[in-house]
Coordinates of C-alpha atoms in Angstrom, one line a residue:
Chain G
M1 CA 8.2 -25.9 35.1
K2 CA 4.9 -25.0 36.7
A3 CA 6.1 -21.5 37.5
R4 CA 7.0 -21.0 33.9
T5 CA 3.6 -22.1 32.7
L6 CA 2.0 -19.6 35.1
K7 CA 4.2 -16.9 33.9
R8 CA 3.1 -17.6 30.4
I9 CA -0.5 -17.0 31.1
P10 CA -0.6 -13.2 30.8
L11 CA 1.4 -13.5 27.7
N12 CA -0.9 -15.9 26.1
I13 CA -3.9 -13.8 27.1
A14 CA -2.3 -10.8 25.4
A15 CA -1.7 -13.0 22.4
L16 CA -5.4 -14.1 22.3
L17 CA -6.4 -10.4 22.6
V18 CA -4.3 -9.4 19.7
F19 CA -5.7 -12.3 17.7
A20 CA -9.3 -11.4 18.6
V21 CA -8.9 -7.7 17.8
S22 CA -7.1 -8.4 14.5
I23 CA -9.6 -11.0 13.3
F24 CA -12.9 -9.7 14.7
P25 CA -13.7 -7.2 11.9
V26 CA -13.1 -9.8 9.2
Y27 CA -15.1 -12.4 11.3
W28 CA -17.9 -9.9 11.7
M29 CA -18.0 -9.2 8.1
I30 CA -18.3 -12.8 7.0
L31 CA -20.8 -13.6 9.9
T32 CA -23.0 -10.7 8.9
A33 CA -22.9 -11.8 5.2
F34 CA -24.3 -15.2 6.2
K35 CA -26.9 -14.0 8.7
P36 CA -30.5 -13.8 8.0
A37 CA -32.0 -10.3 7.9
K38 CA -33.7 -10.6 11.4
D39 CA -30.4 -11.5 13.0
I40 CA -28.7 -8.4 11.5
Q41 CA -31.3 -6.0 12.6
S42 CA -31.6 -7.4 16.1
S43 CA -30.5 -5.0 18.8
T44 CA -28.4 -7.7 20.6
P45 CA -25.8 -8.9 18.2
K46 CA -25.5 -12.6 17.7
F47 CA -21.8 -13.7 17.7
L48 CA -22.4 -17.2 16.5
P49 CA -24.6 -18.1 13.5
S50 CA -28.0 -19.5 14.4
S51 CA -28.8 -20.3 10.8
I52 CA -26.9 -19.8 7.6
S53 CA -28.5 -17.9 4.8
F54 CA -27.2 -17.1 1.4
H55 CA -29.9 -14.5 0.8
N56 CA -27.4 -11.6 1.2
F57 CA -25.1 -13.0 -1.4
D58 CA -28.1 -13.4 -3.7
T59 CA -28.9 -9.7 -3.2
A60 CA -25.3 -8.5 -3.8
V61 CA -24.9 -10.6 -6.9
N62 CA -28.1 -9.3 -8.3
T63 CA -27.4 -5.6 -7.9
P64 CA -27.3 -3.8 -11.2
N65 CA -24.0 -4.0 -13.1
F66 CA -22.5 -6.3 -10.5
W67 CA -20.6 -8.4 -13.0
D68 CA -19.5 -5.3 -14.9
Y69 CA -17.7 -4.2 -11.8
W70 CA -16.0 -7.6 -11.5
R71 CA -15.0 -7.5 -15.2
N72 CA -13.7 -3.9 -14.9
S73 CA -11.7 -4.6 -11.8
L74 CA -10.2 -7.8 -13.2
L75 CA -9.4 -6.1 -16.5
V76 CA -7.8 -3.0 -15.0
A77 CA -5.8 -4.8 -12.3
G78 CA -4.9 -7.7 -14.6
C79 CA -3.8 -5.7 -17.6
G80 CA -1.9 -3.1 -15.6
V81 CA 0.0 -5.7 -13.6
L82 CA 0.8 -7.8 -16.7
L83 CA 2.2 -4.8 -18.5
A84 CA 4.2 -3.8 -15.4
L85 CA 5.5 -7.4 -15.1
V86 CA 6.8 -7.5 -18.8
V87 CA 8.4 -3.9 -18.5
A88 CA 9.9 -4.7 -15.1
C89 CA 11.3 -7.9 -16.3
F90 CA 13.3 -6.1 -19.1
A91 CA 14.4 -3.3 -16.6
A92 CA 15.3 -5.7 -13.9
F93 CA 17.4 -7.7 -16.3
A94 CA 19.3 -4.6 -17.4
V95 CA 19.9 -3.6 -13.8
A96 CA 20.9 -7.0 -12.5
R97 CA 22.9 -8.4 -15.3
M98 CA 24.4 -5.5 -17.3
H99 CA 26.5 -2.6 -16.6
W100 CA 25.9 0.7 -18.2
K101 CA 26.2 4.3 -17.4
G102 CA 23.2 5.6 -15.6
R103 CA 22.4 2.4 -13.8
A104 CA 22.7 3.9 -10.3
P105 CA 20.5 7.0 -11.2
F106 CA 18.0 4.7 -12.7
I107 CA 17.7 2.6 -9.6
L108 CA 17.3 5.8 -7.5
M109 CA 14.5 6.9 -9.9
V110 CA 12.8 3.5 -9.3
F111 CA 13.0 3.9 -5.5
I112 CA 11.7 7.4 -5.7
A113 CA 8.8 6.3 -7.9
Q114 CA 8.0 3.6 -5.5
M115 CA 7.4 6.2 -2.8
A116 CA 5.4 8.5 -5.1
P117 CA 2.8 10.7 -3.5
W118 CA 0.0 9.4 -5.7
E119 CA -2.6 10.7 -3.3
A120 CA -1.5 14.3 -4.1
L121 CA -1.6 13.8 -7.8
M122 CA -5.3 13.1 -8.4
I123 CA -6.2 16.6 -9.6
P124 CA -3.4 16.8 -12.3
M125 CA -4.1 13.3 -13.3
Y126 CA -7.8 14.2 -13.7
L127 CA -6.9 17.2 -15.9
I128 CA -4.5 15.1 -17.9
A129 CA -7.1 12.4 -18.4
R130 CA -9.6 15.1 -19.4
D131 CA -7.3 16.9 -21.8
N132 CA -6.8 13.5 -23.6
D133 CA -10.5 12.5 -23.5
L134 CA -9.6 9.6 -21.3
L135 CA -12.1 10.4 -18.4
D136 CA -14.4 7.5 -17.4
S137 CA -12.2 5.1 -19.4
L138 CA -10.5 2.0 -18.2
P139 CA -7.3 2.4 -20.2
M140 CA -6.3 5.4 -18.3
L141 CA -6.8 3.6 -15.0
T142 CA -4.9 0.6 -16.3
A143 CA -2.0 2.9 -17.3
I144 CA -2.0 4.4 -13.8
Y145 CA -2.0 0.9 -12.1
F146 CA 0.8 -0.1 -14.5
V147 CA 3.1 2.8 -13.2
M148 CA 1.9 2.3 -9.7
T149 CA 3.0 -1.4 -9.6
L150 CA 6.1 -1.0 -11.9
P151 CA 8.7 0.2 -9.3
F152 CA 7.9 -2.5 -6.8
S153 CA 8.0 -5.0 -9.6
I154 CA 11.5 -3.8 -10.8
V155 CA 12.9 -3.9 -7.3
T156 CA 11.6 -7.4 -6.4
L157 CA 12.4 -8.9 -9.7
R158 CA 15.9 -7.6 -9.6
G159 CA 16.2 -9.2 -6.2
F160 CA 15.0 -12.6 -7.6
L161 CA 17.3 -12.3 -10.6
G162 CA 20.2 -11.6 -8.2
G163 CA 19.5 -14.9 -6.6
I164 CA 19.9 -16.8 -9.9
P165 CA 23.7 -17.4 -10.5
V166 CA 25.0 -15.7 -13.6
E167 CA 27.1 -18.8 -14.3
L168 CA 24.0 -20.7 -15.3
E169 CA 23.3 -18.2 -18.1
E170 CA 27.0 -18.1 -19.1
A171 CA 27.1 -21.9 -19.4
A172 CA 24.1 -21.7 -21.7
R173 CA 25.8 -19.1 -23.8
V174 CA 29.0 -21.1 -24.0
D175 CA 26.8 -23.9 -25.3
G176 CA 25.8 -21.6 -28.2
C177 CA 22.6 -19.9 -26.9
S178 CA 22.0 -16.3 -27.7
R179 CA 21.5 -14.0 -24.8
F180 CA 17.8 -14.1 -25.3
T181 CA 17.5 -17.9 -25.6
A182 CA 19.7 -18.2 -22.5
F183 CA 17.2 -16.0 -20.7
R184 CA 14.2 -17.8 -22.0
K185 CA 15.4 -21.3 -21.4
V186 CA 17.5 -21.0 -18.3
V187 CA 16.7 -17.9 -16.4
F188 CA 13.0 -17.7 -17.0
P189 CA 11.9 -21.0 -15.5
L190 CA 14.0 -20.2 -12.4
L191 CA 12.4 -16.7 -12.3
A192 CA 8.9 -18.0 -12.5
P193 CA 8.1 -18.2 -8.8
G194 CA 9.5 -14.6 -8.5
L195 CA 7.3 -13.4 -11.3
L196 CA 4.3 -15.1 -9.8
S197 CA 4.7 -13.5 -6.4
T198 CA 5.6 -10.1 -7.8
S199 CA 2.5 -10.0 -10.0
L200 CA 0.2 -11.2 -7.3
F201 CA 1.4 -8.4 -4.9
G202 CA 0.9 -5.9 -7.8
F203 CA -2.5 -7.4 -8.4
I204 CA -3.5 -6.8 -4.8
T205 CA -2.4 -3.1 -5.0
A206 CA -4.4 -2.5 -8.2
W207 CA -7.4 -4.6 -7.0
N208 CA -7.7 -2.5 -3.8
E209 CA -7.0 0.9 -5.4
F210 CA -9.7 3.4 -4.6
A211 CA -8.6 7.0 -4.9
F212 CA -7.9 7.1 -8.7
A213 CA -10.8 4.8 -9.6
N214 CA -13.0 7.2 -7.6
A215 CA -11.6 10.4 -9.2
L216 CA -11.4 9.2 -12.8
L217 CA -14.5 7.0 -13.1
L218 CA -17.0 9.3 -11.6
N219 CA -19.7 9.7 -14.3
K220 CA -20.4 6.4 -15.8
P221 CA -21.7 3.9 -13.2
E222 CA -21.1 0.9 -15.4
Q223 CA -17.4 1.8 -15.8
R224 CA -16.8 1.6 -12.0
T225 CA -14.5 -0.8 -10.4
L226 CA -15.3 -2.9 -7.3
P227 CA -13.9 -0.6 -4.6
T228 CA -15.7 2.5 -5.9
W229 CA -18.9 0.6 -6.2
L230 CA -18.6 -1.0 -2.8
N231 CA -18.1 2.5 -1.3
S232 CA -21.1 4.0 -3.0
F233 CA -23.1 1.0 -2.0
S234 CA -22.4 1.5 1.6
N235 CA -23.2 5.3 1.4
G236 CA -26.7 4.7 0.0
L237 CA -29.8 6.0 1.6
T238 CA -31.3 2.6 2.5
I239 CA -28.4 0.4 3.5
D240 CA -28.7 -3.3 3.3
W241 CA -25.8 -4.2 5.6
G242 CA -26.2 -7.9 4.9
A243 CA -25.8 -7.4 1.2
I244 CA -22.9 -5.0 1.6
M245 CA -21.0 -7.4 3.9
A246 CA -21.7 -10.2 1.4
A247 CA -20.3 -8.0 -1.4
S248 CA -17.2 -7.1 0.8
T249 CA -16.6 -10.7 1.4
L250 CA -16.7 -11.6 -2.3
F251 CA -14.4 -8.6 -3.0
M252 CA -11.9 -9.8 -0.3
L253 CA -11.9 -13.4 -1.5
P254 CA -9.3 -13.1 -4.3
V255 CA -7.0 -11.2 -2.0
L256 CA -7.3 -13.8 0.7
A257 CA -6.7 -16.5 -1.9
I258 CA -3.5 -14.7 -3.0
F259 CA -2.3 -14.4 0.6
L260 CA -2.8 -18.1 1.1
V261 CA -1.0 -19.0 -2.1
L262 CA 1.9 -16.8 -1.1
Q263 CA 1.9 -17.8 2.6
G264 CA 5.6 -17.7 3.6
K265 CA 6.6 -15.2 1.0
V266 CA 4.0 -12.7 2.4
T267 CA 6.3 -11.6 5.2
G268 CA 9.7 -12.1 3.5
G269 CA 8.8 -10.8 0.0
L270 CA 6.6 -7.9 0.8
T271 CA 8.7 -6.6 3.6
S272 CA 11.9 -6.7 1.6
G273 CA 10.2 -5.0 -1.3
A274 CA 8.6 -2.3 0.8
V275 CA 11.3 -1.7 3.3
K276 CA 13.9 -1.7 0.7
G277 CA 12.2 1.1 -1.0
Chain E
M1 CA 15.6 -9.6 7.1
S2 CA 16.6 -11.2 4.0
A3 CA 16.5 -7.8 2.3
S4 CA 20.1 -6.8 2.7
K5 CA 21.6 -9.6 0.7
A6 CA 19.5 -9.0 -2.4
D7 CA 19.7 -5.3 -2.6
A8 CA 23.1 -3.9 -2.1
V9 CA 22.4 -1.7 -5.1
V10 CA 23.3 1.8 -4.5
A11 CA 26.1 1.0 -2.2
T12 CA 27.8 -1.1 -4.7
P13 CA 27.7 0.8 -8.0
T14 CA 29.3 -1.7 -10.3
Q15 CA 29.5 -5.4 -10.5
P16 CA 32.9 -6.9 -11.0
P17 CA 33.6 -7.4 -14.8
R18 CA 32.2 -10.6 -16.0
K19 CA 35.0 -13.1 -16.7
Q20 CA 35.1 -14.5 -20.2
A21 CA 35.1 -18.3 -20.4
P22 CA 38.6 -19.4 -21.2
S23 CA 38.6 -19.9 -24.9
G24 CA 40.4 -23.2 -24.8
A25 CA 37.8 -24.8 -22.7
R26 CA 34.9 -24.3 -25.0
R27 CA 33.3 -27.6 -25.9
A28 CA 30.6 -26.2 -28.2
S29 CA 31.2 -26.4 -31.9
K30 CA 29.7 -23.0 -32.3
P31 CA 31.4 -20.1 -30.5
P32 CA 29.0 -18.0 -28.6
R33 CA 27.5 -15.3 -30.6
K34 CA 29.1 -12.1 -29.4
P35 CA 27.1 -9.0 -29.9
S36 CA 28.8 -6.1 -31.6
G37 CA 29.9 -3.1 -29.6
I38 CA 27.0 -0.9 -30.4
V39 CA 24.4 -3.5 -29.7
K40 CA 26.0 -4.2 -26.4
T41 CA 26.0 -0.5 -25.4
V42 CA 22.5 0.2 -26.5
T43 CA 20.7 -3.0 -25.2
P44 CA 20.5 -2.0 -21.5
Y45 CA 19.0 1.4 -22.5
L46 CA 16.4 -0.3 -24.8
L47 CA 15.5 -2.6 -21.9
V48 CA 14.9 0.2 -19.4
A49 CA 13.3 2.6 -21.9
P50 CA 9.7 1.3 -21.4
A51 CA 10.0 1.7 -17.7
I52 CA 11.5 5.2 -17.9
L53 CA 8.8 6.3 -20.4
G54 CA 6.0 4.9 -18.2
I55 CA 7.3 6.6 -15.1
A56 CA 8.0 9.9 -17.0
F57 CA 4.6 10.2 -18.6
L58 CA 2.4 8.9 -15.8
L59 CA 4.4 10.1 -12.7
F60 CA 6.8 12.8 -13.4
Y61 CA 4.6 14.6 -15.9
P62 CA 1.7 14.7 -13.4
V63 CA 4.0 16.1 -10.8
V64 CA 5.2 18.8 -13.2
R65 CA 1.6 19.5 -14.3
N66 CA 0.7 19.9 -10.7
V67 CA 3.4 22.5 -10.2
M68 CA 2.4 24.4 -13.3
L69 CA -1.2 24.3 -12.2
S70 CA -0.3 25.9 -8.9
F71 CA 1.0 28.9 -10.8
Q72 CA -2.0 29.3 -13.2
H73 CA -5.4 30.7 -12.9
Y74 CA -7.3 27.4 -13.5
R75 CA -11.0 27.1 -12.6
F76 CA -14.2 25.8 -14.3
K77 CA -13.9 28.3 -17.2
Q78 CA -10.3 27.2 -17.9
L79 CA -11.3 23.6 -17.7
I80 CA -13.7 24.1 -20.5
S81 CA -11.5 26.5 -22.6
R82 CA -8.4 24.3 -21.9
S83 CA -6.2 27.4 -21.7
A84 CA -5.0 29.1 -18.6
D85 CA -2.8 32.2 -17.7
Y86 CA 0.1 32.1 -15.4
V87 CA -0.5 34.2 -12.3
G88 CA 2.8 33.8 -10.4
W89 CA 2.5 33.2 -6.6
E90 CA -1.1 34.3 -6.3
N91 CA -2.5 30.8 -5.5
Y92 CA 0.1 30.2 -2.8
Q93 CA -0.6 33.6 -1.3
A94 CA -4.3 32.8 -1.2
V95 CA -3.6 29.4 0.3
F96 CA -1.3 30.8 3.0
K97 CA -3.9 33.5 3.9
D98 CA -6.6 30.9 4.3
D99 CA -7.2 29.9 7.9
E100 CA -8.7 26.6 6.8
F101 CA -5.5 25.6 5.1
W102 CA -3.6 26.1 8.4
E103 CA -6.2 24.2 10.3
V104 CA -6.0 21.3 7.9
T105 CA -2.2 21.3 7.9
R106 CA -2.2 21.2 11.7
R107 CA -4.7 18.4 11.7
T108 CA -2.7 16.4 9.2
F109 CA 0.4 16.5 11.3
Y110 CA -1.4 15.8 14.5
F111 CA -3.3 12.9 12.8
T112 CA -0.1 11.5 11.5
A113 CA 1.6 11.7 14.9
V114 CA -1.1 10.0 16.8
N115 CA -1.4 7.2 14.3
V116 CA 2.4 6.6 14.0
V117 CA 3.0 6.6 17.7
A118 CA 0.1 4.2 18.2
I119 CA 1.2 1.9 15.4
M120 CA 4.9 1.8 16.5
V121 CA 4.2 1.2 20.2
I122 CA 1.7 -1.6 19.6
S123 CA 3.8 -3.1 16.9
T124 CA 6.9 -3.2 19.0
L125 CA 5.0 -4.9 21.8
C126 CA 3.4 -7.3 19.4
A127 CA 6.8 -8.2 17.8
L128 CA 8.4 -8.7 21.2
M129 CA 5.3 -10.8 22.2
L130 CA 5.7 -13.0 19.1
M131 CA 9.3 -13.7 20.1
K132 CA 8.3 -15.0 23.5
L133 CA 5.2 -17.0 22.4
G134 CA 5.1 -20.8 21.9
K135 CA 4.8 -22.1 18.3
A136 CA 1.1 -22.7 18.3
M137 CA 0.2 -19.4 19.9
R138 CA 2.5 -17.6 17.4
I139 CA 0.6 -19.1 14.5
V140 CA -2.7 -18.1 16.0
V141 CA -1.4 -14.5 16.3
L142 CA 0.0 -14.6 12.8
I143 CA -3.3 -15.7 11.3
G144 CA -5.1 -12.8 13.0
L145 CA -2.5 -10.3 11.7
V146 CA -2.6 -11.7 8.1
A147 CA -6.4 -11.5 8.1
A148 CA -6.3 -7.8 9.1
W149 CA -3.5 -7.2 6.5
A150 CA -5.3 -9.0 3.7
T151 CA -8.5 -6.9 4.1
P152 CA -8.7 -4.5 1.2
V153 CA -8.9 -0.9 2.3
I154 CA -12.4 -0.3 1.0
A155 CA -13.6 -3.6 2.5
A156 CA -12.2 -2.4 5.8
T157 CA -13.8 1.0 5.7
T158 CA -17.1 -0.7 4.9
I159 CA -16.7 -3.0 7.8
F160 CA -15.8 -0.2 10.1
K161 CA -18.9 1.7 9.1
W162 CA -21.0 -1.3 10.0
L163 CA -19.1 -1.9 13.3
F164 CA -19.7 1.7 14.4
R165 CA -23.3 2.0 13.3
S166 CA -25.3 4.1 15.7
D167 CA -28.4 1.9 16.1
N168 CA -27.4 -1.7 15.7
G169 CA -23.6 -1.5 15.6
V170 CA -21.7 -4.0 17.6
V171 CA -19.3 -1.4 19.1
N172 CA -22.0 0.7 20.6
W173 CA -23.6 -2.5 22.0
A174 CA -20.3 -3.6 23.6
L175 CA -19.7 -0.1 25.0
V176 CA -23.2 -0.1 26.6
K177 CA -22.6 -3.5 28.0
L178 CA -19.3 -2.3 29.6
G179 CA -21.3 0.4 31.3
F180 CA -20.6 3.4 29.0
D181 CA -23.3 5.7 27.8
Y182 CA -23.1 5.0 24.1
E183 CA -26.7 4.0 23.5
G184 CA -27.4 5.1 19.8
Y185 CA -24.2 7.2 19.7
T186 CA -23.7 8.6 16.2
W187 CA -19.9 8.2 15.6
F188 CA -20.1 9.7 12.1
A189 CA -21.9 12.9 13.1
H190 CA -18.9 14.6 14.7
G191 CA -15.4 15.3 13.5
T192 CA -13.5 14.0 16.5
S193 CA -15.4 10.7 16.8
T194 CA -15.2 10.1 13.0
L195 CA -11.4 10.8 13.1
T196 CA -11.2 8.3 16.1
V197 CA -12.8 5.7 13.9
V198 CA -10.4 6.5 11.0
T199 CA -7.5 6.3 13.4
L200 CA -8.6 2.9 14.7
L201 CA -9.0 1.6 11.2
I202 CA -5.6 2.8 10.1
V203 CA -3.9 1.5 13.2
W204 CA -5.7 -1.9 12.8
Q205 CA -4.6 -2.1 9.1
S206 CA -1.0 -0.9 9.7
I207 CA 0.0 -3.1 12.6
P208 CA 0.5 -6.3 10.7
F209 CA 3.1 -4.9 8.4
A210 CA 5.0 -3.1 11.1
T211 CA 4.8 -6.0 13.5
L212 CA 6.0 -8.6 11.0
T213 CA 8.8 -6.4 9.8
L214 CA 10.0 -5.7 13.3
Y215 CA 9.6 -9.4 14.2
A216 CA 11.6 -10.4 11.1
G217 CA 14.3 -8.0 12.4
L218 CA 14.2 -9.5 15.8
T219 CA 14.5 -13.0 14.6
T220 CA 17.9 -12.2 13.0
V221 CA 19.4 -11.8 16.5
S222 CA 20.8 -15.1 17.7
T223 CA 19.4 -16.3 20.9
D224 CA 22.9 -16.7 22.4
V225 CA 23.2 -12.9 22.9
Y226 CA 20.0 -13.0 25.1
E227 CA 21.2 -16.1 26.9
S228 CA 24.5 -14.6 27.9
A229 CA 22.9 -11.4 28.9
R230 CA 20.5 -13.2 31.1
L231 CA 23.3 -15.2 32.6
D232 CA 25.0 -12.0 33.4
G233 CA 21.9 -11.1 35.4
A234 CA 20.3 -8.5 33.1
G235 CA 16.6 -8.0 33.5
P236 CA 14.0 -7.8 30.7
V237 CA 14.1 -4.0 30.6
R238 CA 17.9 -3.9 30.6
I239 CA 17.9 -6.5 27.8
F240 CA 15.5 -4.4 25.7
R241 CA 17.4 -1.2 26.3
S242 CA 20.9 -2.6 25.7
I243 CA 20.4 -5.4 23.2
T244 CA 17.1 -5.4 21.5
F245 CA 16.6 -1.7 20.8
P246 CA 20.1 -1.0 19.4
I247 CA 19.8 -3.9 17.1
L248 CA 16.3 -3.0 16.1
R249 CA 17.0 0.8 15.7
P250 CA 17.7 0.9 12.0
I251 CA 14.7 -1.1 11.1
F252 CA 12.6 0.7 13.6
A253 CA 13.6 4.0 12.0
L254 CA 12.8 2.7 8.6
V255 CA 9.4 1.4 9.5
T256 CA 8.6 4.6 11.4
S257 CA 9.5 6.9 8.5
L258 CA 7.6 4.6 6.1
E259 CA 4.5 4.8 8.3
V260 CA 4.9 8.6 8.6
I261 CA 4.9 8.9 4.8
W262 CA 2.0 6.5 4.3
I263 CA -0.2 8.0 6.9
F264 CA 0.6 11.6 6.0
K265 CA -0.8 11.0 2.5
S266 CA -3.6 8.6 3.4
F267 CA -6.8 9.5 1.4
A268 CA -8.9 6.4 0.8
Q269 CA -9.8 5.7 4.4
I270 CA -10.8 9.3 5.2
W271 CA -12.7 9.9 2.0
A272 CA -14.5 6.5 2.1
I273 CA -15.5 6.9 5.8
A274 CA -16.5 10.6 5.8
G275 CA -16.8 11.4 2.1
E276 CA -20.4 11.6 1.2
N277 CA -22.6 11.9 4.3
G278 CA -20.0 12.3 7.0
P279 CA -18.4 15.4 8.5
I280 CA -15.6 15.6 5.9
N281 CA -14.8 19.2 6.6
D282 CA -13.9 18.4 10.1
V283 CA -11.8 15.4 9.4
R284 CA -10.0 16.3 6.1
T285 CA -6.2 16.2 5.8
L286 CA -4.1 17.8 3.2
P287 CA -4.6 15.2 0.3
V288 CA -8.4 15.2 1.0
Y289 CA -8.5 19.0 1.2
A290 CA -6.8 19.4 -2.1
Y291 CA -9.0 16.8 -3.8
Q292 CA -12.1 18.6 -2.4
Q293 CA -10.9 22.0 -3.7
G294 CA -10.4 20.6 -7.1
M295 CA -13.2 18.1 -7.6
S296 CA -16.0 19.7 -5.6
L297 CA -15.3 23.4 -5.9
K298 CA -13.5 23.3 -9.2
L299 CA -10.7 25.5 -7.8
F300 CA -8.1 23.4 -9.6
D301 CA -5.4 26.1 -9.2
M302 CA -5.8 26.1 -5.4
A303 CA -5.8 22.3 -5.4
G304 CA -2.6 22.4 -7.4
A305 CA -1.0 24.7 -4.8
I306 CA -2.1 22.6 -1.9
S307 CA -1.0 19.4 -3.5
T308 CA 2.4 20.9 -4.4
I309 CA 2.9 22.0 -0.7
T310 CA 1.9 18.4 0.3
V311 CA 4.4 16.9 -2.1
L312 CA 7.1 19.2 -0.8
I313 CA 6.4 18.2 2.8
L314 CA 6.5 14.5 1.6
V315 CA 9.8 15.1 -0.1
V316 CA 11.3 16.2 3.2
M317 CA 10.1 13.1 4.8
L318 CA 11.3 11.0 1.9
V319 CA 14.8 12.4 2.1
F320 CA 14.9 11.3 5.8
Y321 CA 13.6 7.9 4.8
F322 CA 16.1 7.4 2.0
R323 CA 19.0 8.5 4.3
Q324 CA 17.9 5.8 6.7
M325 CA 17.6 3.2 4.0
F326 CA 21.0 3.9 2.5
K327 CA 22.6 4.0 5.9
Q328 CA 21.2 0.6 6.7
E329 CA 22.4 -0.7 3.3
R330 CA 25.9 0.5 4.0
E331 CA 25.8 -1.1 7.4
A332 CA 24.6 -4.3 5.9
D333 CA 27.4 -4.2 3.5
K334 CA 30.1 -3.9 6.1

């Protein structure tokens, strides 16, 4: 027994090292956010808070347009994902419950769309937005986030639908429900957890998206979303690291909350979605 | 992996025909409303139409537009006049003649290779470690991994800029304490050191996904296999080579190809870390290079050619990825 405990020591040290390296940047962000200015500027870093100050949050919240960025981000991510959810729900139902010619090619298209090289499409997207006078506008970005999250939503919702026995729906229809009523009254309640986690993962994608927000919302500062603002904030000439870390902490908060809500599903749900294409 | 059971899509093209409820057994007074033939045929297409339209307009059209752009003469003047002439392969010829393009391409492949190797080695070790750990320690490690995973990309780039500050950054402080000469070292002044920071950032952010996926794959192996191998006198290396790796191989191949694709097209991290005041010209990869040509220099046609080449390279990688994916699905079906 003792030999075994001894053998475990290096393993546990390695585990603690992985933990420390993984969490340190996040810890450092939160710690800096709560540090008074003199602690941030001191040449020997302080690893434990000596005193907690909310001054940095105060500065961050009072930067010009701060609430606009929040509203923009929430609007763009929220609307995009909601739209994707509705459209994906229809498509997933058709794929999981009906047979029709072209089903296999459709699924293949969804898989391909899921791996789309978005990062290489910024210039054509910029030109398309420009041709339609949609530059610096949130609807264009919303539409992009809708298509970005759509394939993933279809794939995961189809998985969730596959887990709901068809017999339940058939029983409802035998009892005289129309196909739509059967879906609404029987399938939908069972699908709700799936819809929730799918939309939350989509929300994270849209909430974090930087490249398109950066390319399409260049000219009007009040139209920016949080990621682009945060980036320009940290590239300024006089950099207030306390305020930036406070802003980053606030920006990360919704994502962290979502991860906590989804806990167990984080590994199962996301990996099956991502690895499965 | 719970994945296999849910998604046997492409391997199983059709579901068995749904059985009609035996008519005599119906207890409802109303018979179920049966849609007419046309409604039944059209419904699925109506249901998928919005999805197809969305993907067509906002994904396939931009891809096509990108290819068109690469064959046009499209600069600032054409952006204003909104009309452009086709010039054939001129842009591609110009791109291929450009030494810068080859340098960027080489850097992109090199950068991808370094990142993917680092991610896969560390993640495999972490996944194996998770298997061996006690419950409490495993939860501790998982909390760390999820914290790194949950950090938004731009929050992470901001944090890393702060960690690697030259004057009061904690990394320089730690390196000096360890006896290295990093007093006031300016990480973001040189290409190589900036790329090192970007690599550390990407590896740090990618490890949770890779580790947890590999770990999920490992947990599907029953412990009996390991028990009996150990009883037969197999050492840990032998067990890894003969049992763990063969079982893990399909999932390992999948994660590797996913990471290759993801890292090859990474943009946000590089642009956010080196974009405005950093040495972007010494760290840019293909997507960044294309973006720069278009947005900064207004050479939209060149950007189109470079992006199209990038997409083509990605398509080759994707084909490999899809082959892996379908192979695994077929195996899961057996």
